Amino acid sequence: MSGKLIVFEGVEGGGKTSQIRRSQAWLSASGWLDQLRQTTPALPDPLLITREPGGTELGKYLRQLLLSPATQETLHDRAELMLYAADRAQHVEYLLKPHLAAGGLVLCDRFTDSTIAYQGYGRGLNLSLIQQLNQIATGGLTSDLTFWLDVEVSIGLGRAQQRNKDLDRMESATLSFHQRVQHGFQALLHQHPERIVRIDASQSEQVVFEQIQTLLSQRLQQWYPQLLPL
Ligand code: TMP
């Protein structure tokens, strides 16, 4: 894969979506994307902004099922795990791999670490089984850089509640569930320091973005030495 996959992770309310939007605006306004465009003639846009679940057409249905189920029937933890994996398999094959193969850059809201943190640490499902399932769903694709936007669970859930009064199925899980998820992200940082960077997301949106900008500039310069630096 000649492109690069950058992932934003973390518990609810860490500001992933806003930071992705800001990064996109910055990369575009700086003219850096225009330079990248010259090297990716096969792509209509060299930057792909996407998310899991919900990056594909099938994924949008799965997201709906996962976050706002139409029935009262409780989604079983293993069924939940497999729906996230199905969303990922579709997303990787139809969106991520083609874009990366053509040399594009991807900013993705959540990826494999969310499954380890939420279904593994949060729901308590077997971690090595989840790793195998992630491997099947991704065909071995891993992120080149993951920003873990680390915010204290109670602050993050408070922000999510302010944003939309009706919390979705995952957001309305218990505080202790979200604390286990948080613990999962901490464990992942220790296991994969080569690709995961922790950002203190309790800081203001602007300060968080400045830290992301610094790290992104460094990485993009390493990855694309032929382009002018940001
Ligand atoms: P978000 O995209 O708005 O953050 O919502 C997605 C929700 O789905 C969030 O609560 C995290 C959860 N999730 C999992 O539990 N497992 C996964 O593998 C992924 C990608 C997301």
XYZ file of N, CA and C and ligand atoms in Angstrom:
711
model
N 0.859 -1.202 0.000
C 0.000 0.000 0.000
C 0.886 1.239 0.000
N 0.696 2.105 -0.975
C 1.578 3.276 -0.987
C 0.970 4.457 -0.234
N -0.344 4.403 0.068
C -0.964 5.494 0.826
C -0.741 5.328 2.315
N -1.364 6.202 3.091
C -1.209 6.145 4.553
C -2.565 6.230 5.240
N -2.700 5.412 6.276
C -3.951 5.340 7.041
C -3.737 5.946 8.430
N -4.454 7.026 8.692
C -4.368 7.690 9.997
C -5.719 7.543 10.689
N -5.679 7.048 11.923
C -6.916 6.730 12.641
C -7.032 7.605 13.889
N -8.264 7.988 14.212
C -8.556 8.732 15.439
C -9.400 7.829 16.325
N -8.951 7.635 17.574
C -9.624 6.707 18.483
C -9.896 7.361 19.830
N -10.693 6.669 20.642
C -10.912 7.112 22.013
C -12.334 6.906 22.476
N -12.552 7.115 23.770
C -13.912 6.983 24.316
C -14.781 8.116 23.773
N -16.068 8.041 24.065
C -17.026 9.053 23.569
C -16.603 10.456 24.032
N -16.894 11.440 23.198
C -16.696 12.830 23.606
C -15.251 13.310 23.613
N -14.355 12.582 22.950
C -12.950 13.006 22.897
C -12.696 14.019 21.795
N -13.694 14.233 20.938
C -13.559 15.250 19.886
C -12.958 14.739 18.588
N -13.039 13.438 18.331
C -12.440 12.866 17.111
C -12.971 13.542 15.855
N -14.285 13.639 15.796
C -14.903 14.140 14.564
C -14.472 15.584 14.277
N -14.449 16.439 15.308
C -14.023 17.830 15.103
C -12.562 17.884 14.686
N -11.735 17.047 15.284
C -10.301 17.093 14.955
C -10.058 16.595 13.532
N -10.838 15.636 13.084
C -10.704 15.168 11.695
C -11.107 16.299 10.751
N -12.193 16.975 11.086
C -12.656 18.078 10.235
C -11.615 19.198 10.170
N -11.032 19.516 11.313
C -10.004 20.566 11.344
C -8.770 20.147 10.553
N -8.389 18.881 10.684
C -7.197 18.397 9.958
C -7.440 18.484 8.466
N -8.632 18.099 8.053
C -8.978 18.154 6.629
C -8.879 19.601 6.121
N -9.465 20.536 6.885
C -9.472 21.935 6.464
C -8.043 22.464 6.362
N -7.227 22.099 7.317
C -5.834 22.571 7.345
C -5.031 22.002 6.167
N -5.150 20.699 5.937
C -4.403 20.069 4.833
C -4.814 20.674 3.498
N -6.078 20.997 3.401
C -6.586 21.547 2.165
C -6.118 23.008 1.990
N -6.322 23.836 3.030
C -5.987 25.265 2.934
C -4.488 25.494 2.749
N -3.669 24.590 3.284
C -2.210 24.784 3.198
C -1.675 24.506 1.792
N -2.514 23.901 0.945
C -2.053 23.576 -0.407
C -1.354 22.221 -0.479
N -1.193 21.582 0.692
C -0.483 20.297 0.722
C -1.252 19.234 -0.061
N -2.579 19.287 0.059
C -3.387 18.284 -0.660
C -3.270 18.450 -2.172
N -3.116 19.692 -2.609
C -2.948 19.904 -4.059
C -1.667 19.255 -4.547
N -0.636 19.330 -3.714
C 0.620 18.661 -4.091
C 0.411 17.149 -4.156
N -0.290 16.622 -3.143
C -0.519 15.169 -3.114
C -1.343 14.735 -4.333
N -2.288 15.613 -4.710
C -3.162 15.315 -5.848
C -2.354 15.045 -7.116
N -1.238 15.751 -7.268
C -0.397 15.566 -8.470
C 0.156 14.144 -8.535
N 0.301 13.510 -7.343
C 0.920 12.176 -7.315
C -0.127 11.054 -7.323
N -1.427 11.429 -7.275
C -2.480 10.399 -7.218
C -3.513 10.648 -8.320
N -3.088 10.593 -9.573
C -4.009 10.938 -10.667
C -5.227 10.030 -10.746
N -5.121 8.814 -10.188
C -6.252 7.885 -10.286
C -7.381 8.235 -9.313
N -7.110 9.118 -8.341
C -8.121 9.413 -7.315
C -8.801 10.751 -7.552
N -10.137 10.808 -7.435
C -10.819 12.091 -7.563
C -10.386 13.051 -6.456
N -10.141 12.513 -5.272
C -9.676 13.323 -4.140
C -8.601 12.514 -3.399
N -7.424 13.081 -3.176
C -6.355 12.296 -2.528
C -6.612 12.037 -1.048
N -7.559 12.798 -0.449
C -7.853 12.612 0.981
C -9.217 11.967 1.151
N -9.252 10.861 1.853
C -10.519 10.189 2.154
C -10.809 10.355 3.645
N -11.984 10.925 3.940
C -12.424 11.050 5.334
C -13.513 10.005 5.516
N -13.345 9.138 6.485
C -14.325 8.069 6.627
C -14.420 7.618 8.080
N -15.325 6.670 8.347
C -15.481 6.250 9.738
C -15.969 4.814 9.835
N -15.780 4.251 11.030
C -16.339 2.934 11.345
C -17.120 3.059 12.641
N -18.294 2.485 12.735
C -18.985 1.880 11.608
C -19.611 2.967 10.728
N -19.891 2.602 9.460
C -20.685 3.500 8.629
C -19.980 4.110 7.436
N -18.823 3.607 7.060
C -18.102 4.208 5.935
C -18.637 3.822 4.564
N -19.344 2.707 4.490
C -19.875 2.236 3.202
C -21.400 2.255 3.250
N -22.009 1.893 2.113
C -23.474 1.857 2.072
C -23.997 0.784 3.045
N -23.400 -0.405 2.966
C -23.784 -1.456 3.919
C -23.499 -0.987 5.350
N -22.357 -0.339 5.501
C -21.940 0.127 6.818
C -22.943 1.086 7.453
N -23.625 1.869 6.617
C -24.610 2.819 7.163
C -25.777 2.071 7.794
N -26.190 0.965 7.151
C -27.252 0.124 7.753
C -26.749 -0.502 9.055
N -25.508 -1.001 9.001
C -24.960 -1.666 10.190
C -24.828 -0.666 11.347
N -24.419 0.550 11.017
C -24.288 1.592 12.059
C -25.635 1.839 12.736
N -26.661 1.909 11.887
C -28.015 2.115 12.394
C -28.399 0.967 13.339
N -28.123 -0.260 12.903
C -28.457 -1.430 13.726
C -27.681 -1.420 15.043
N -26.418 -0.994 14.952
C -25.553 -1.043 16.125
C -25.855 0.071 17.123
N -26.186 1.249 16.595
C -26.319 2.404 17.500
C -27.762 2.739 17.855
N -28.683 2.551 16.908
C -30.084 2.793 17.246
C -30.934 1.633 16.769
N -30.860 0.500 17.448
C -31.593 -0.677 16.994
C -33.099 -0.433 16.969
N -33.768 -0.959 15.932
C -35.199 -0.707 15.766
C -36.044 -1.569 16.702
N -35.449 -2.622 17.234
C -36.243 -3.521 18.079
C -35.799 -3.414 19.536
N -36.585 -3.996 20.392
C -36.257 -3.998 21.821
C -35.339 -5.172 22.172
N -35.174 -6.095 21.182
C -34.366 -7.286 21.461
C -32.924 -6.851 21.739
N -32.358 -7.335 22.830
C -30.994 -6.939 23.181
C -30.008 -7.572 22.222
N -29.116 -6.752 21.709
C -28.091 -7.258 20.797
C -27.079 -8.060 21.618
N -26.864 -9.301 21.239
C -25.911 -10.129 21.982
C -24.490 -9.623 21.730
N -23.626 -9.727 22.748
C -22.256 -9.200 22.614
C -21.515 -9.794 21.413
N -21.730 -11.096 21.167
C -21.008 -11.706 20.034
C -21.587 -11.243 18.703
N -22.911 -11.011 18.684
C -23.536 -10.489 17.456
C -23.016 -9.078 17.208
N -22.916 -8.303 18.282
C -22.387 -6.935 18.164
C -20.968 -6.963 17.581
N -20.153 -7.843 18.144
C -18.765 -7.975 17.659
C -18.733 -8.252 16.162
N -19.591 -9.170 15.734
C -19.535 -9.568 14.323
C -20.117 -8.507 13.393
N -21.054 -7.718 13.891
C -21.564 -6.623 13.055
C -20.477 -5.564 12.847
N -19.716 -5.268 13.902
C -18.604 -4.325 13.729
C -17.574 -4.900 12.748
N -17.347 -6.215 12.853
C -16.360 -6.839 11.953
C -16.854 -6.835 10.506
N -18.153 -7.055 10.323
C -18.717 -7.045 8.964
C -18.586 -5.647 8.356
N -18.893 -4.646 9.165
C -18.738 -3.258 8.696
C -17.291 -3.020 8.258
N -16.338 -3.523 9.061
C -14.914 -3.285 8.768
C -14.483 -4.003 7.494
N -14.912 -5.249 7.318
C -14.497 -6.010 6.133
C -14.935 -5.273 4.863
N -16.170 -4.807 4.878
C -16.713 -4.094 3.718
C -15.947 -2.776 3.488
N -15.694 -2.089 4.567
C -15.012 -0.795 4.520
C -13.585 -0.934 3.993
N -12.877 -1.935 4.517
C -11.481 -2.141 4.112
C -11.409 -2.487 2.630
N -12.254 -3.424 2.204
C -12.138 -3.897 0.812
C -12.600 -2.864 -0.201
N -13.722 -2.196 0.078
C -14.291 -1.311 -0.933
C -13.817 0.133 -0.847
N -13.340 0.540 0.317
C -12.962 1.959 0.444
C -11.472 2.131 0.773
N -11.044 1.516 1.879
C -9.684 1.808 2.352
C -8.614 1.266 1.412
N -8.688 -0.028 1.096
C -7.614 -0.609 0.284
C -7.487 0.056 -1.088
N -8.583 0.261 -1.834
C -8.412 0.912 -3.134
C -7.798 2.310 -3.005
N -8.225 3.053 -1.985
C -7.708 4.420 -1.828
C -6.212 4.394 -1.478
N -5.842 3.494 -0.588
C -4.431 3.406 -0.178
C -3.572 2.870 -1.322
N -4.119 1.916 -2.062
C -3.355 1.343 -3.182
C -3.054 2.404 -4.233
N -3.940 3.398 -4.345
C -3.722 4.466 -5.337
C -2.873 5.599 -4.748
N -2.357 5.404 -3.520
C -1.444 6.397 -2.940
C -2.119 7.474 -2.114
N -3.415 7.324 -1.840
C -4.151 8.367 -1.110
C -3.913 8.340 0.394
N -4.373 9.413 1.026
C -4.275 9.543 2.481
C -5.680 9.336 3.059
N -5.768 8.607 4.174
C -7.076 8.357 4.794
C -7.069 8.868 6.232
N -8.106 9.618 6.587
C -8.333 9.960 7.998
C -9.586 9.208 8.413
N -9.414 8.264 9.319
C -10.524 7.366 9.660
C -10.923 7.508 11.129
N -12.219 7.727 11.360
C -12.780 7.845 12.699
C -13.035 6.421 13.210
N -12.156 5.911 14.036
C -12.181 4.561 14.632
C -11.757 3.467 13.645
N -11.099 2.441 14.225
C -10.684 1.268 13.445
C -10.535 0.103 14.425
N -9.603 -0.807 14.167
C -9.504 -2.057 14.940
C -9.352 -1.868 16.454
N -8.680 -0.805 16.880
C -8.478 -0.622 18.329
C -9.801 -0.450 19.057
N -10.802 0.145 18.368
C -12.110 0.306 19.024
C -12.710 -1.055 19.355
N -12.516 -2.032 18.484
C -13.097 -3.353 18.754
C -12.411 -4.007 19.947
N -11.087 -3.818 20.030
C -10.360 -4.383 21.171
C -10.819 -3.690 22.460
N -10.916 -2.353 22.398
C -11.285 -1.606 23.609
C -12.747 -1.852 24.012
N -13.686 -1.746 23.049
C -15.119 -1.826 23.396
C -15.602 -3.271 23.584
N -15.327 -4.126 22.561
C -15.852 -5.493 22.678
C -14.938 -6.366 23.551
N -13.627 -6.083 23.510
C -12.690 -6.864 24.311
C -12.706 -6.411 25.765
N -12.178 -5.226 26.021
C -12.097 -4.739 27.407
C -13.480 -4.384 27.948
N -14.315 -3.745 27.122
C -15.628 -3.300 27.610
C -16.579 -4.461 27.840
N -16.810 -5.271 26.792
C -17.768 -6.377 26.922
C -17.138 -7.631 27.532
N -15.821 -7.689 27.517
C -15.154 -8.855 28.119
C -15.034 -10.048 27.185
N -15.159 -9.820 25.878
C -14.992 -10.940 24.935
C -13.499 -11.257 24.787
N -13.239 -12.488 24.381
C -11.862 -12.989 24.319
C -10.972 -12.145 23.384
N -9.872 -11.649 23.945
C -9.036 -10.700 23.191
C -8.332 -11.337 21.992
N -7.887 -12.587 22.159
C -7.161 -13.167 21.009
C -8.140 -13.514 19.892
N -9.380 -13.851 20.279
C -10.415 -14.078 19.262
C -10.708 -12.777 18.503
N -10.750 -11.673 19.219
C -11.006 -10.380 18.559
C -9.850 -10.021 17.627
N -8.631 -10.321 18.070
C -7.487 -10.038 17.193
C -7.573 -10.839 15.900
N -8.007 -12.111 16.040
C -8.155 -12.940 14.830
C -9.240 -12.371 13.923
N -10.330 -11.952 14.551
C -11.439 -11.408 13.764
C -11.022 -10.097 13.083
N -10.273 -9.268 13.789
C -9.749 -8.035 13.184
C -8.870 -8.374 11.985
N -8.067 -9.414 12.155
C -7.172 -9.839 11.070
C -7.994 -10.282 9.846
N -9.069 -11.023 10.100
C -9.927 -11.479 8.993
C -10.583 -10.261 8.330
N -11.101 -9.367 9.148
C -11.834 -8.214 8.600
C -10.932 -7.266 7.823
N -9.682 -7.132 8.253
C -8.799 -6.138 7.616
C -7.903 -6.761 6.558
N -7.799 -8.084 6.539
C -6.834 -8.719 5.640
C -5.421 -8.261 5.968
N -5.206 -7.860 7.235
C -3.861 -7.492 7.672
C -3.565 -5.991 7.587
N -4.518 -5.203 7.135
C -4.282 -3.750 7.055
C -4.210 -3.154 8.472
N -3.164 -2.379 8.734
C -3.051 -1.721 10.043
C -2.876 -0.213 9.831
N -3.111 0.546 10.878
C -2.969 2.002 10.724
C -1.484 2.360 10.707
N -1.168 3.456 10.031
C 0.208 3.952 10.035
C 0.430 4.858 11.233
N -0.646 5.477 11.684
C -0.575 6.376 12.839
C -1.976 6.434 13.454
N -2.028 6.295 14.783
C -3.326 6.380 15.467
C -3.235 7.443 16.555
N -4.131 8.422 16.495
C -4.222 9.406 17.569
C -5.249 8.893 18.567
N -4.805 8.667 19.783
C -5.761 8.293 20.839
C -6.117 9.578 21.587
N -7.331 10.058 21.363
C -7.787 11.279 22.033
C -8.327 10.872 23.401
N -7.467 11.059 24.388
C -7.735 10.542 25.720
C -8.433 11.592 26.585
N -9.694 11.308 26.895
C -10.434 12.215 27.776
C -11.042 11.376 28.898
N -11.125 11.960 30.072
C -11.722 11.232 31.199
C -13.160 10.861 30.835
N -13.544 9.617 31.176
C -14.833 9.091 30.734
C -16.004 10.005 31.100
N -16.032 10.499 32.349
C -17.201 11.298 32.758
C -17.252 12.614 31.975
N -16.076 13.190 31.672
C -16.065 14.442 30.876
C -16.555 14.140 29.458
N -16.037 13.048 28.871
C -16.400 12.688 27.498
C -17.893 12.404 27.362
N -18.434 11.647 28.324
C -19.865 11.320 28.238
C -20.711 12.576 28.427
N -20.235 13.492 29.276
C -20.930 14.769 29.475
C -20.973 15.549 28.169
N -19.844 15.564 27.457
C -19.802 16.265 26.163
C -20.761 15.605 25.172
N -20.776 14.255 25.154
C -21.663 13.537 24.222
C -23.117 13.864 24.533
N -23.419 13.976 25.819
C -24.794 14.268 26.241
C -25.204 15.671 25.816
N -24.263 16.612 25.905
C -24.553 17.994 25.488
C -24.814 18.060 23.992
N -24.040 17.245 23.244
C -24.109 17.257 21.778
C -25.456 16.736 21.309
N -25.857 15.582 21.795
C -27.174 15.041 21.448
C -27.841 14.484 22.698
N -28.959 15.049 23.009
C -29.652 14.723 24.268
C -29.915 13.219 24.382
N -30.309 12.582 23.233
C -30.574 11.143 23.278
C -29.292 10.392 22.983
N -28.738 9.781 24.016
C -27.503 9.023 23.822
C -27.801 7.767 23.004
N -26.850 7.339 22.152
C -27.084 6.123 21.373
C -26.852 4.877 22.235
N -27.044 3.699 21.626
C -26.979 2.452 22.390
C -25.635 2.276 23.100
N -24.536 2.623 22.423
C -23.220 2.453 23.038
C -22.979 3.530 24.102
N -23.334 4.780 23.768
C -23.091 5.878 24.717
C -23.860 5.652 26.019
N -25.045 5.007 25.909
C -25.840 4.862 27.123
C -25.487 3.609 27.928
N -24.413 2.940 27.564
C -23.926 1.832 28.400
C -23.409 2.407 29.726
N -23.194 1.540 30.708
C -22.846 2.027 32.058
C -21.480 2.723 32.096
N -21.308 3.527 33.134
C -20.038 4.230 33.327
C -18.895 3.222 33.456
N -19.144 2.120 34.161
C -18.055 1.154 34.358
C -17.675 0.489 33.027
N -18.652 0.304 32.133
C -18.329 -0.214 30.793
C -17.339 0.743 30.116
N -17.670 2.042 30.123
C -16.808 3.017 29.446
C -15.447 3.122 30.128
N -15.420 2.885 31.437
C -14.121 2.913 32.126
C -13.256 1.721 31.704
N -13.903 0.579 31.490
C -13.131 -0.586 31.005
C -12.610 -0.318 29.591
N -13.452 0.345 28.785
C -13.031 0.699 27.419
C -11.787 1.603 27.487
N -11.854 2.578 28.390
C -10.728 3.514 28.568
C -9.460 2.752 28.937
N -9.616 1.782 29.818
C -8.495 0.959 30.251
C -7.937 0.192 29.040
N -8.831 -0.224 28.155
C -8.424 -0.916 26.926
C -7.534 -0.026 26.061
N -7.917 1.230 25.913
C -7.086 2.141 25.101
C -5.719 2.354 25.760
N -5.710 2.414 27.103
C -4.415 2.568 27.796
C -3.525 1.363 27.509
N -4.122 0.166 27.573
C -3.349 -1.060 27.330
C -2.828 -1.075 25.885
N -3.667 -0.638 24.962
C -3.253 -0.626 23.547
C -2.066 0.316 23.336
N -2.075 1.461 24.037
C -0.962 2.411 23.903
C 0.346 1.737 24.330
N 0.291 0.973 25.413
C 1.507 0.299 25.877
C 1.947 -0.784 24.915
N 0.975 -1.450 24.294
C 1.328 -2.548 23.383
C 1.833 -2.050 22.034
N 1.370 -0.887 21.600
C 1.718 -0.415 20.247
C 2.238 1.023 20.257
N 3.318 1.268 21.007
C 3.815 2.653 21.066
C 4.341 3.130 19.711
N 4.623 2.207 18.803
C 5.172 2.600 17.493
C 4.117 3.254 16.606
N 2.834 2.975 16.871
C 1.830 3.586 15.995
C 0.777 4.412 16.734
N 0.678 4.240 18.060
C -0.356 5.002 18.792
C 0.277 6.173 19.535
N -0.333 7.352 19.370
C 0.124 8.544 20.082
C -1.029 9.018 20.952
N -0.738 9.237 22.235
C -1.784 9.727 23.137
C -1.817 11.250 23.127
N -3.029 11.778 23.004
C -3.199 13.232 23.090
C -4.171 13.496 24.226
N -3.822 14.435 25.086
C -4.700 14.768 26.200
C -5.884 15.584 25.670
N -7.020 14.906 25.516
C -8.176 15.543 24.873
C -9.071 16.272 25.865
N -8.584 16.430 27.121
C -9.369 17.261 28.049
C -8.997 18.728 27.830
N -7.933 18.969 27.057
C -7.531 20.346 26.735
C -8.520 20.936 25.727
N -8.357 22.245 25.452
C -9.296 22.876 24.511
C -9.110 22.273 23.121
N -10.178 22.380 22.315
C -10.150 21.838 20.950
C -8.968 22.417 20.167
N -8.683 23.697 20.385
C -7.598 24.372 19.656
C -6.230 23.800 20.058
N -6.022 23.610 21.356
C -4.726 23.076 21.821
C -4.541 21.638 21.325
N -5.601 20.859 21.379
C -5.527 19.474 20.876
C -5.150 19.508 19.400
N -5.782 20.415 18.663
C -5.511 20.473 17.222
C -4.066 20.873 16.944
N -3.534 21.811 17.737
C -2.143 22.239 17.516
C -1.194 21.056 17.697
N -1.493 20.196 18.676
C -0.627 19.021 18.889
C -0.748 18.048 17.718
N -1.952 17.883 17.233
C -2.157 16.995 16.077
C -1.422 17.553 14.860
N -1.518 18.867 14.665
C -0.830 19.515 13.531
C 0.674 19.244 13.571
N 1.264 19.417 14.757
C 2.715 19.208 14.888
C 3.085 17.781 14.511
N 2.337 16.825 15.063
C 2.650 15.417 14.788
C 2.397 15.060 13.331
N 1.303 15.572 12.799
C 0.979 15.260 11.396
C 2.036 15.845 10.455
N 2.475 17.077 10.722
C 3.495 17.693 9.863
C 4.737 16.812 9.828
N 5.166 16.364 11.028
C 6.381 15.526 11.094
C 6.204 14.249 10.284
N 5.080 13.564 10.516
C 4.871 12.281 9.848
C 4.737 12.443 8.347
N 3.975 13.449 7.943
C 3.742 13.611 6.496
C 5.046 13.945 5.784
N 5.909 14.669 6.475
C 7.206 15.001 5.881
C 8.065 13.745 5.719
N 7.984 12.869 6.729
C 8.726 11.583 6.648
C 8.188 10.716 5.522
N 6.868 10.662 5.432
C 6.232 9.750 4.469
C 6.299 10.271 3.036
N 6.217 11.596 2.896
C 6.185 12.192 1.550
C 7.316 13.203 1.397
N 8.579 12.733 1.427
C 9.709 13.674 1.372
C 9.760 14.458 0.063
N 9.076 13.932 -0.969
C 9.103 14.619 -2.269
C 8.173 15.840 -2.302
N 7.258 15.954 -1.301
C 6.344 17.105 -1.271
C 6.922 18.200 -0.369
N 6.540 19.453 -0.637
C 6.997 20.547 0.231
C 6.384 20.360 1.613
N 7.142 20.633 2.686
C 6.588 20.419 4.035
C 5.431 21.371 4.323
N 4.623 20.980 5.296
C 3.469 21.794 5.694
C 3.914 23.002 6.493
P -18.895 7.078 16.941
O -18.402 6.758 15.579
O -19.885 8.166 16.932
O -17.805 7.250 17.905
O -19.787 5.831 17.412
C -19.425 4.551 17.192
C -19.713 3.722 18.417
O -19.413 2.362 18.129
C -18.861 4.107 19.608
O -19.642 3.963 20.783
C -17.779 3.061 19.634
C -18.471 1.855 19.060
N -17.579 0.898 18.397
C -17.394 -0.348 18.949
O -17.947 -0.653 19.994
N -16.591 -1.238 18.296
C -15.976 -0.946 17.113
O -15.264 -1.785 16.552
C -16.188 0.364 16.546
C -15.538 0.711 15.242
C -16.992 1.247 17.216
